[in-house]
GROMACS .gro file of C-alpha atoms in nm:
model
  418
    1UNK     CA    1   7.981  11.291  -4.087
    2UNK     CA    2   7.984  11.696  -4.142
    3UNK     CA    3   7.715  11.675  -4.396
    4UNK     CA    4   7.477  11.467  -4.153
    5UNK     CA    5   7.534  11.770  -3.915
    6UNK     CA    6   7.403  11.980  -4.219
    7UNK     CA    7   7.092  11.806  -4.258
    8UNK     CA    8   7.050  11.745  -3.886
    9UNK     CA    9   7.075  12.119  -3.844
   10UNK     CA   10   6.812  12.184  -4.129
   11UNK     CA   11   6.589  11.945  -3.953
   12UNK     CA   12   6.630  12.134  -3.611
   13UNK     CA   13   6.555  12.494  -3.760
   14UNK     CA   14   6.278  12.376  -3.972
   15UNK     CA   15   6.132  12.207  -3.664
   16UNK     CA   16   6.136  12.523  -3.477
   17UNK     CA   17   5.999  12.726  -3.800
   18UNK     CA   18   5.715  12.491  -3.882
   19UNK     CA   19   5.431  12.683  -3.750
   20UNK     CA   20   5.406  13.051  -3.674
   21UNK     CA   21   5.192  13.197  -3.356
   22UNK     CA   22   5.161  13.494  -3.128
   23UNK     CA   23   5.234  13.313  -2.833
   24UNK     CA   24   5.559  13.076  -2.828
   25UNK     CA   25   5.415  12.952  -2.460
   26UNK     CA   26   5.091  12.812  -2.580
   27UNK     CA   27   5.265  12.617  -2.836
   28UNK     CA   28   5.577  12.499  -2.635
   29UNK     CA   29   5.596  12.187  -2.391
   30UNK     CA   30   5.842  11.925  -2.280
   31UNK     CA   31   5.868  11.590  -2.164
   32UNK     CA   32   6.128  11.439  -1.899
   33UNK     CA   33   6.140  11.057  -1.885
   34UNK     CA   34   6.369  10.766  -1.776
   35UNK     CA   35   6.439  10.455  -1.989
   36UNK     CA   36   6.592  10.157  -1.814
   37UNK     CA   37   6.672   9.991  -2.156
   38UNK     CA   38   6.840   9.638  -2.240
   39UNK     CA   39   7.103   9.575  -2.510
   40UNK     CA   40   6.964   9.368  -2.778
   41UNK     CA   41   7.071   9.048  -2.886
   42UNK     CA   42   7.026   9.004  -3.241
   43UNK     CA   43   7.230   8.690  -3.356
   44UNK     CA   44   7.428   8.394  -3.213
   45UNK     CA   45   7.774   8.569  -3.199
   46UNK     CA   46   7.672   8.851  -2.974
   47UNK     CA   47   7.506   8.617  -2.730
   48UNK     CA   48   7.845   8.454  -2.691
   49UNK     CA   49   8.034   8.784  -2.572
   50UNK     CA   50   7.781   8.995  -2.430
   51UNK     CA   51   7.765   8.981  -2.071
   52UNK     CA   52   7.571   9.229  -1.921
   53UNK     CA   53   7.293   9.422  -2.075
   54UNK     CA   54   7.152   9.707  -1.879
   55UNK     CA   55   7.142  10.063  -1.988
   56UNK     CA   56   6.932  10.344  -1.791
   57UNK     CA   57   6.849  10.681  -2.016
   58UNK     CA   58   6.751  11.018  -1.887
   59UNK     CA   59   6.581  11.201  -2.165
   60UNK     CA   60   6.472  11.587  -2.234
   61UNK     CA   61   6.247  11.664  -2.497
   62UNK     CA   62   6.171  12.018  -2.601
   63UNK     CA   63   5.831  12.015  -2.784
   64UNK     CA   64   5.683  12.254  -3.025
   65UNK     CA   65   5.300  12.198  -3.139
   66UNK     CA   66   5.110  12.374  -3.387
   67UNK     CA   67   4.769  12.448  -3.276
   68UNK     CA   68   4.434  12.494  -3.466
   69UNK     CA   69   4.451  12.852  -3.479
   70UNK     CA   70   4.771  12.866  -3.649
   71UNK     CA   71   4.597  12.716  -3.976
   72UNK     CA   72   4.871  12.473  -4.028
   73UNK     CA   73   4.737  12.203  -4.286
   74UNK     CA   74   5.021  11.957  -4.213
   75UNK     CA   75   4.966  11.959  -3.833
   76UNK     CA   76   4.580  11.911  -3.902
   77UNK     CA   77   4.674  11.610  -4.103
   78UNK     CA   78   4.884  11.461  -3.872
   79UNK     CA   79   4.632  11.530  -3.565
   80UNK     CA   80   4.862  11.822  -3.468
   81UNK     CA   81   5.179  11.627  -3.359
   82UNK     CA   82   5.475  11.771  -3.164
   83UNK     CA   83   5.812  11.847  -3.303
   84UNK     CA   84   6.073  11.855  -3.066
   85UNK     CA   85   6.457  11.883  -3.010
   86UNK     CA   86   6.574  11.606  -2.728
   87UNK     CA   87   6.877  11.530  -2.533
   88UNK     CA   88   6.931  11.193  -2.405
   89UNK     CA   89   7.212  11.063  -2.195
   90UNK     CA   90   7.244  10.688  -2.145
   91UNK     CA   91   7.444  10.545  -1.862
   92UNK     CA   92   7.535  10.180  -1.968
   93UNK     CA   93   7.645   9.862  -1.756
   94UNK     CA   94   7.674   9.656  -2.066
   95UNK     CA   95   8.011   9.461  -2.093
   96UNK     CA   96   8.155   9.217  -2.340
   97UNK     CA   97   8.409   8.964  -2.307
   98UNK     CA   98   8.532   8.703  -2.588
   99UNK     CA   99   8.603   8.346  -2.426
  100UNK     CA  100   8.824   8.092  -2.624
  101UNK     CA  101   8.588   7.971  -2.920
  102UNK     CA  102   8.655   7.819  -3.255
  103UNK     CA  103   8.410   8.085  -3.395
  104UNK     CA  104   8.681   8.329  -3.357
  105UNK     CA  105   8.924   8.185  -3.577
  106UNK     CA  106   9.285   8.318  -3.454
  107UNK     CA  107   9.164   8.586  -3.221
  108UNK     CA  108   9.287   8.534  -2.859
  109UNK     CA  109   9.077   8.626  -2.559
  110UNK     CA  110   9.207   8.907  -2.340
  111UNK     CA  111   9.215   8.904  -1.964
  112UNK     CA  112   8.981   9.191  -1.916
  113UNK     CA  113   8.618   9.299  -1.984
  114UNK     CA  114   8.515   9.549  -2.263
  115UNK     CA  115   8.240   9.811  -2.189
  116UNK     CA  116   7.996   9.981  -2.390
  117UNK     CA  117   8.045  10.301  -2.203
  118UNK     CA  118   7.810  10.601  -2.189
  119UNK     CA  119   7.648  10.806  -2.485
  120UNK     CA  120   7.519  11.149  -2.529
  121UNK     CA  121   7.259  11.179  -2.814
  122UNK     CA  122   7.102  11.524  -2.955
  123UNK     CA  123   6.817  11.456  -3.185
  124UNK     CA  124   6.504  11.578  -3.358
  125UNK     CA  125   6.167  11.419  -3.284
  126UNK     CA  126   5.832  11.382  -3.396
  127UNK     CA  127   5.558  11.265  -3.144
  128UNK     CA  128   5.231  11.195  -3.308
  129UNK     CA  129   4.909  11.124  -3.123
  130UNK     CA  130   4.662  10.847  -3.293
  131UNK     CA  131   4.403  10.907  -3.008
  132UNK     CA  132   4.313  11.173  -2.769
  133UNK     CA  133   4.034  11.237  -2.503
  134UNK     CA  134   4.011  11.457  -2.200
  135UNK     CA  135   4.256  11.241  -1.985
  136UNK     CA  136   4.423  11.000  -2.218
  137UNK     CA  137   4.645  11.012  -2.534
  138UNK     CA  138   4.794  10.737  -2.727
  139UNK     CA  139   5.026  10.766  -3.016
  140UNK     CA  140   5.394  10.695  -3.142
  141UNK     CA  141   5.726  10.865  -3.180
  142UNK     CA  142   6.026  10.912  -3.427
  143UNK     CA  143   6.394  11.038  -3.333
  144UNK     CA  144   6.678  11.091  -3.548
  145UNK     CA  145   6.998  11.270  -3.482
  146UNK     CA  146   7.375  11.244  -3.364
  147UNK     CA  147   7.568  11.087  -3.048
  148UNK     CA  148   7.882  11.079  -2.889
  149UNK     CA  149   8.033  10.783  -2.738
  150UNK     CA  150   8.278  10.769  -2.446
  151UNK     CA  151   8.419  10.436  -2.470
  152UNK     CA  152   8.434  10.319  -2.842
  153UNK     CA  153   8.663  10.024  -2.957
  154UNK     CA  154   9.034  10.033  -2.856
  155UNK     CA  155   9.259   9.727  -2.947
  156UNK     CA  156   9.413   9.805  -2.619
  157UNK     CA  157   9.186   9.880  -2.352
  158UNK     CA  158   8.821   9.807  -2.510
  159UNK     CA  159   8.883   9.542  -2.733
  160UNK     CA  160   8.563   9.310  -2.726
  161UNK     CA  161   8.341   9.626  -2.783
  162UNK     CA  162   8.240   9.554  -3.136
  163UNK     CA  163   7.919   9.745  -3.090
  164UNK     CA  164   8.060  10.113  -3.145
  165UNK     CA  165   8.385  10.195  -3.351
  166UNK     CA  166   8.394  10.598  -3.325
  167UNK     CA  167   8.317  10.851  -3.114
  168UNK     CA  168   8.067  11.037  -3.345
  169UNK     CA  169   7.742  10.812  -3.385
  170UNK     CA  170   7.419  10.829  -3.588
  171UNK     CA  171   7.134  10.806  -3.351
  172UNK     CA  172   6.779  10.647  -3.430
  173UNK     CA  173   6.478  10.594  -3.207
  174UNK     CA  174   6.090  10.493  -3.218
  175UNK     CA  175   5.848  10.430  -2.951
  176UNK     CA  176   5.473  10.416  -2.859
  177UNK     CA  177   5.339  10.572  -2.550
  178UNK     CA  178   5.016  10.598  -2.352
  179UNK     CA  179   4.992  10.928  -2.156
  180UNK     CA  180   4.731  11.004  -1.864
  181UNK     CA  181   4.645  11.359  -1.814
  182UNK     CA  182   4.516  11.396  -1.459
  183UNK     CA  183   4.482  11.761  -1.544
  184UNK     CA  184   4.469  11.954  -1.861
  185UNK     CA  185   4.836  12.031  -1.915
  186UNK     CA  186   5.029  11.788  -1.707
  187UNK     CA  187   5.057  11.419  -1.819
  188UNK     CA  188   5.217  11.135  -1.687
  189UNK     CA  189   5.369  10.881  -1.979
  190UNK     CA  190   5.424  10.544  -2.002
  191UNK     CA  191   5.566  10.381  -2.328
  192UNK     CA  192   5.820  10.162  -2.477
  193UNK     CA  193   6.141  10.287  -2.653
  194UNK     CA  194   6.359  10.135  -2.916
  195UNK     CA  195   6.680  10.338  -2.995
  196UNK     CA  196   6.986  10.268  -3.182
  197UNK     CA  197   7.343  10.395  -3.226
  198UNK     CA  198   7.574  10.291  -3.491
  199UNK     CA  199   7.819  10.493  -3.725
  200UNK     CA  200   7.668  10.382  -4.039
  201UNK     CA  201   7.951  10.180  -4.177
  202UNK     CA  202   8.194  10.477  -4.189
  203UNK     CA  203   8.423  10.289  -3.959
  204UNK     CA  204   8.482   9.948  -3.798
  205UNK     CA  205   8.363   9.766  -3.626
  206UNK     CA  206   7.996   9.866  -3.660
  207UNK     CA  207   7.771   9.610  -3.520
  208UNK     CA  208   7.552   9.866  -3.378
  209UNK     CA  209   7.415   9.898  -3.019
  210UNK     CA  210   7.031   9.838  -3.015
  211UNK     CA  211   6.817   9.900  -2.718
  212UNK     CA  212   6.470   9.833  -2.581
  213UNK     CA  213   6.293   9.914  -2.295
  214UNK     CA  214   6.003  10.103  -2.117
  215UNK     CA  215   5.970  10.479  -2.100
  216UNK     CA  216   5.848  10.653  -1.804
  217UNK     CA  217   5.803  11.023  -1.800
  218UNK     CA  218   5.636  11.335  -1.730
  219UNK     CA  219   5.496  11.571  -1.997
  220UNK     CA  220   5.400  11.941  -2.007
  221UNK     CA  221   5.156  12.006  -2.299
  222UNK     CA  222   4.977  12.344  -2.278
  223UNK     CA  223   4.849  12.299  -2.648
  224UNK     CA  224   4.618  12.001  -2.562
  225UNK     CA  225   4.307  12.231  -2.454
  226UNK     CA  226   4.327  12.398  -2.772
  227UNK     CA  227   4.344  12.090  -2.985
  228UNK     CA  228   4.052  11.902  -2.790
  229UNK     CA  229   3.821  12.188  -2.842
  230UNK     CA  230   3.908  12.244  -3.211
  231UNK     CA  231   3.644  12.202  -3.466
  232UNK     CA  232   3.775  11.953  -3.741
  233UNK     CA  233   3.609  12.117  -4.016
  234UNK     CA  234   3.726  12.478  -3.973
  235UNK     CA  235   3.989  12.420  -4.265
  236UNK     CA  236   3.925  12.362  -4.630
  237UNK     CA  237   4.149  12.097  -4.789
  238UNK     CA  238   4.353  12.253  -5.086
  239UNK     CA  239   4.583  11.985  -5.146
  240UNK     CA  240   4.634  11.876  -5.522
  241UNK     CA  241   4.780  11.523  -5.602
  242UNK     CA  242   5.061  11.519  -5.826
  243UNK     CA  243   5.281  11.281  -6.014
  244UNK     CA  244   5.630  11.360  -6.063
  245UNK     CA  245   5.972  11.228  -6.126
  246UNK     CA  246   6.287  11.236  -5.896
  247UNK     CA  247   6.671  11.210  -6.014
  248UNK     CA  248   6.896  11.159  -5.739
  249UNK     CA  249   7.275  11.146  -5.705
  250UNK     CA  250   7.423  10.993  -5.406
  251UNK     CA  251   7.785  11.033  -5.281
  252UNK     CA  252   7.872  10.798  -4.980
  253UNK     CA  253   8.135  10.627  -4.791
  254UNK     CA  254   8.186  10.287  -4.629
  255UNK     CA  255   8.464  10.081  -4.474
  256UNK     CA  256   8.475   9.712  -4.540
  257UNK     CA  257   8.355   9.424  -4.334
  258UNK     CA  258   8.581   9.220  -4.526
  259UNK     CA  259   8.876   9.397  -4.367
  260UNK     CA  260   8.712   9.384  -4.011
  261UNK     CA  261   8.704   8.999  -4.071
  262UNK     CA  262   9.012   8.976  -4.194
  263UNK     CA  263   9.201   9.160  -3.900
  264UNK     CA  264   9.002   9.017  -3.616
  265UNK     CA  265   8.989   8.655  -3.675
  266UNK     CA  266   9.229   8.565  -3.967
  267UNK     CA  267   9.537   8.754  -3.888
  268UNK     CA  268   9.783   8.565  -3.619
  269UNK     CA  269   9.834   8.800  -3.317
  270UNK     CA  270  10.235   8.859  -3.404
  271UNK     CA  271  10.127   9.075  -3.719
  272UNK     CA  272  10.087   9.431  -3.682
  273UNK     CA  273   9.726   9.441  -3.828
  274UNK     CA  274   9.607   9.196  -3.560
  275UNK     CA  275   9.266   9.347  -3.439
  276UNK     CA  276   9.359   9.678  -3.570
  277UNK     CA  277   9.130   9.995  -3.513
  278UNK     CA  278   9.265  10.148  -3.845
  279UNK     CA  279   9.037  10.098  -4.154
  280UNK     CA  280   9.039  10.278  -4.483
  281UNK     CA  281   8.729  10.458  -4.618
  282UNK     CA  282   8.585  10.384  -4.970
  283UNK     CA  283   8.374  10.609  -5.169
  284UNK     CA  284   8.063  10.484  -5.312
  285UNK     CA  285   7.809  10.641  -5.528
  286UNK     CA  286   7.440  10.606  -5.641
  287UNK     CA  287   7.189  10.704  -5.937
  288UNK     CA  288   6.823  10.693  -5.885
  289UNK     CA  289   6.552  10.753  -6.111
  290UNK     CA  290   6.208  10.726  -5.940
  291UNK     CA  291   5.835  10.774  -6.025
  292UNK     CA  292   5.646  10.935  -5.721
  293UNK     CA  293   5.273  11.002  -5.675
  294UNK     CA  294   5.199  11.273  -5.382
  295UNK     CA  295   4.854  11.135  -5.317
  296UNK     CA  296   4.824  11.312  -4.993
  297UNK     CA  297   4.969  11.622  -4.822
  298UNK     CA  298   5.175  11.375  -4.587
  299UNK     CA  299   5.244  11.063  -4.845
  300UNK     CA  300   5.422  10.999  -5.162
  301UNK     CA  301   5.487  10.638  -5.287
  302UNK     CA  302   5.635  10.517  -5.594
  303UNK     CA  303   5.892  10.305  -5.737
  304UNK     CA  304   6.260  10.351  -5.861
  305UNK     CA  305   6.540  10.235  -6.065
  306UNK     CA  306   6.873  10.247  -5.850
  307UNK     CA  307   7.243  10.215  -5.973
  308UNK     CA  308   7.515  10.181  -5.747
  309UNK     CA  309   7.900  10.207  -5.809
  310UNK     CA  310   8.141  10.071  -5.520
  311UNK     CA  311   8.525  10.194  -5.549
  312UNK     CA  312   8.589   9.892  -5.319
  313UNK     CA  313   8.532   9.635  -5.565
  314UNK     CA  314   8.907   9.615  -5.647
  315UNK     CA  315   9.007   9.560  -5.275
  316UNK     CA  316   8.724   9.291  -5.208
  317UNK     CA  317   8.866   9.101  -5.550
  318UNK     CA  318   9.225   9.089  -5.403
  319UNK     CA  319   9.088   8.989  -5.044
  320UNK     CA  320   8.881   8.703  -5.225
  321UNK     CA  321   9.188   8.592  -5.399
  322UNK     CA  322   9.398   8.531  -5.092
  323UNK     CA  323   9.128   8.273  -4.985
  324UNK     CA  324   9.165   8.119  -5.339
  325UNK     CA  325   8.821   8.207  -5.451
  326UNK     CA  326   8.749   8.211  -5.791
  327UNK     CA  327   8.420   8.456  -5.774
  328UNK     CA  328   8.298   8.729  -6.005
  329UNK     CA  329   8.363   9.111  -5.899
  330UNK     CA  330   8.209   9.413  -6.039
  331UNK     CA  331   8.174   9.776  -5.883
  332UNK     CA  332   7.842   9.805  -6.050
  333UNK     CA  333   7.536   9.673  -5.892
  334UNK     CA  334   7.161   9.756  -6.011
  335UNK     CA  335   6.789   9.701  -5.840
  336UNK     CA  336   6.428   9.813  -5.828
  337UNK     CA  337   6.289   9.940  -5.515
  338UNK     CA  338   5.953  10.046  -5.380
  339UNK     CA  339   5.975  10.405  -5.224
  340UNK     CA  340   5.768  10.574  -4.994
  341UNK     CA  341   5.826  10.946  -4.827
  342UNK     CA  342   5.650  11.107  -4.522
  343UNK     CA  343   5.639  11.482  -4.555
  344UNK     CA  344   5.605  11.736  -4.281
  345UNK     CA  345   5.646  12.080  -4.429
  346UNK     CA  346   5.985  12.110  -4.580
  347UNK     CA  347   6.118  11.791  -4.395
  348UNK     CA  348   6.075  11.430  -4.504
  349UNK     CA  349   6.156  11.091  -4.414
  350UNK     CA  350   6.227  10.855  -4.701
  351UNK     CA  351   6.265  10.499  -4.710
  352UNK     CA  352   6.291  10.233  -4.940
  353UNK     CA  353   6.294   9.831  -5.015
  354UNK     CA  354   6.476   9.728  -5.307
  355UNK     CA  355   6.575   9.396  -5.492
  356UNK     CA  356   6.907   9.347  -5.661
  357UNK     CA  357   6.877   9.251  -6.041
  358UNK     CA  358   7.257   9.256  -6.049
  359UNK     CA  359   7.542   9.256  -5.823
  360UNK     CA  360   7.871   9.065  -5.764
  361UNK     CA  361   8.027   9.187  -5.447
  362UNK     CA  362   8.238   8.888  -5.356
  363UNK     CA  363   8.229   8.596  -5.108
  364UNK     CA  364   8.151   8.832  -4.782
  365UNK     CA  365   7.859   8.992  -4.963
  366UNK     CA  366   7.717   8.622  -5.055
  367UNK     CA  367   7.747   8.548  -4.671
  368UNK     CA  368   7.604   8.865  -4.494
  369UNK     CA  369   7.397   9.034  -4.739
  370UNK     CA  370   7.055   8.944  -4.894
  371UNK     CA  371   6.911   8.981  -5.215
  372UNK     CA  372   6.723   9.287  -5.107
  373UNK     CA  373   6.833   9.613  -4.946
  374UNK     CA  374   6.677   9.904  -4.760
  375UNK     CA  375   6.738  10.295  -4.752
  376UNK     CA  376   6.638  10.537  -4.475
  377UNK     CA  377   6.703  10.876  -4.476
  378UNK     CA  378   6.598  11.237  -4.382
  379UNK     CA  379   6.558  11.495  -4.652
  380UNK     CA  380   6.509  11.892  -4.668
  381UNK     CA  381   6.353  12.042  -4.966
  382UNK     CA  382   6.403  12.401  -5.081
  383UNK     CA  383   6.078  12.528  -5.188
  384UNK     CA  384   6.223  12.832  -5.353
  385UNK     CA  385   6.473  12.635  -5.544
  386UNK     CA  386   6.193  12.414  -5.731
  387UNK     CA  387   6.190  12.159  -5.436
  388UNK     CA  388   6.575  12.090  -5.491
  389UNK     CA  389   6.642  11.858  -5.228
  390UNK     CA  390   6.934  11.748  -4.982
  391UNK     CA  391   6.953  11.468  -4.745
  392UNK     CA  392   7.152  11.199  -4.553
  393UNK     CA  393   7.073  10.832  -4.611
  394UNK     CA  394   7.186  10.491  -4.485
  395UNK     CA  395   7.182  10.191  -4.723
  396UNK     CA  396   7.164   9.868  -4.546
  397UNK     CA  397   7.113   9.501  -4.591
  398UNK     CA  398   6.840   9.357  -4.336
  399UNK     CA  399   6.916   9.644  -4.123
  400UNK     CA  400   7.293   9.618  -4.118
  401UNK     CA  401   7.432   9.928  -4.252
  402UNK     CA  402   7.619   9.904  -4.570
  403UNK     CA  403   7.722  10.253  -4.639
  404UNK     CA  404   7.603  10.640  -4.557
  405UNK     CA  405   7.549  10.888  -4.829
  406UNK     CA  406   7.467  11.231  -4.889
  407UNK     CA  407   7.213  11.278  -5.166
  408UNK     CA  408   7.105  11.556  -5.406
  409UNK     CA  409   6.751  11.527  -5.552
  410UNK     CA  410   6.608  11.721  -5.824
  411UNK     CA  411   6.219  11.682  -5.885
  412UNK     CA  412   6.052  11.711  -6.224
  413UNK     CA  413   5.648  11.754  -6.206
  414UNK     CA  414   5.451  11.571  -6.446
  415UNK     CA  415   5.085  11.618  -6.391
  416UNK     CA  416   4.853  11.751  -6.141
  417UNK     CA  417   4.501  11.601  -6.019
  418UNK     CA  418   4.233  11.745  -5.856
   0.00000   0.00000   0.00000
């Protein structure tokens, strides 16, 4: 988790240094919003134990926008987006309680109601307008950061909170918005927000809390006048396309869903391990070889070969053996994936969608995993070190986190195109 803080710190500092200007005031703005959201029910099991769903968030976001006079090519290509640092406080009324049900196996219901609790999220934001006029603006936003939970899973006092298993969390958000500007600098925003808290499978439980709700806010945006009056042809496009390869080493960690299932539902209440909150963390490793085409300043796409090694394979085999399951197990997995990367100066958002060509991770993987996998990560490259990149990524199956890893990537240029 410390490495996630490092990448997030680099994201924040690069956000504040992405453009240069003689007047910080002209480039700076802020938004203040309230978000009355609901916790989402994404499967039939959550529907059985989630009782109340309501949350209310208060969000403050400091915004920095490169204006046309800053001659920022990235900003121009993205229609002068705002980069920000935000703080969101979420007060939750969400409650959970399991009733007697055969789906819970040996689990015995408790006589109290568990609570999701309040959360404080610190994040970096990217807010892009896709339409601007004198009085209207429409666009979308992405947020990523870290969060603190006040009421994680506890087998004595909060035993049915399967959403959050740790105090330190990963935060992600996305939204769409429309803003009306009755005057040049002040606007009233209305949008829809999705946001997510989880621990990236670094601890258990890790169902992850997902929220959806309207965003109602006030925006101060002094850079609007400069952007609206700027000539769209005053800068020359000096971008050169290039084909390049990347080699990536990932070092990650995870806890086992198999252990969670065993101790929650297949362990008798008389056992010391019954509904425990102590789980062993296992190391995981990956190696990727990718061929990428940077066909625009903002975008690069390509294809990759992905090799994974899970040190936990032996433990999974032991757990399957206790159920008398004769299955093949291997610590190695191999797949091929489509890659896409979105750049803004030295920061990039990297996503991939892959399909396994070889994977044998036991019974639980056969049940809850898919033949495909996804990764999403935040990267920071060092231009003075030939593009050497560090980052933090989450690997998932059908959006459910499998592991969290730190990556080190080396690019090798192959060919440039005019």
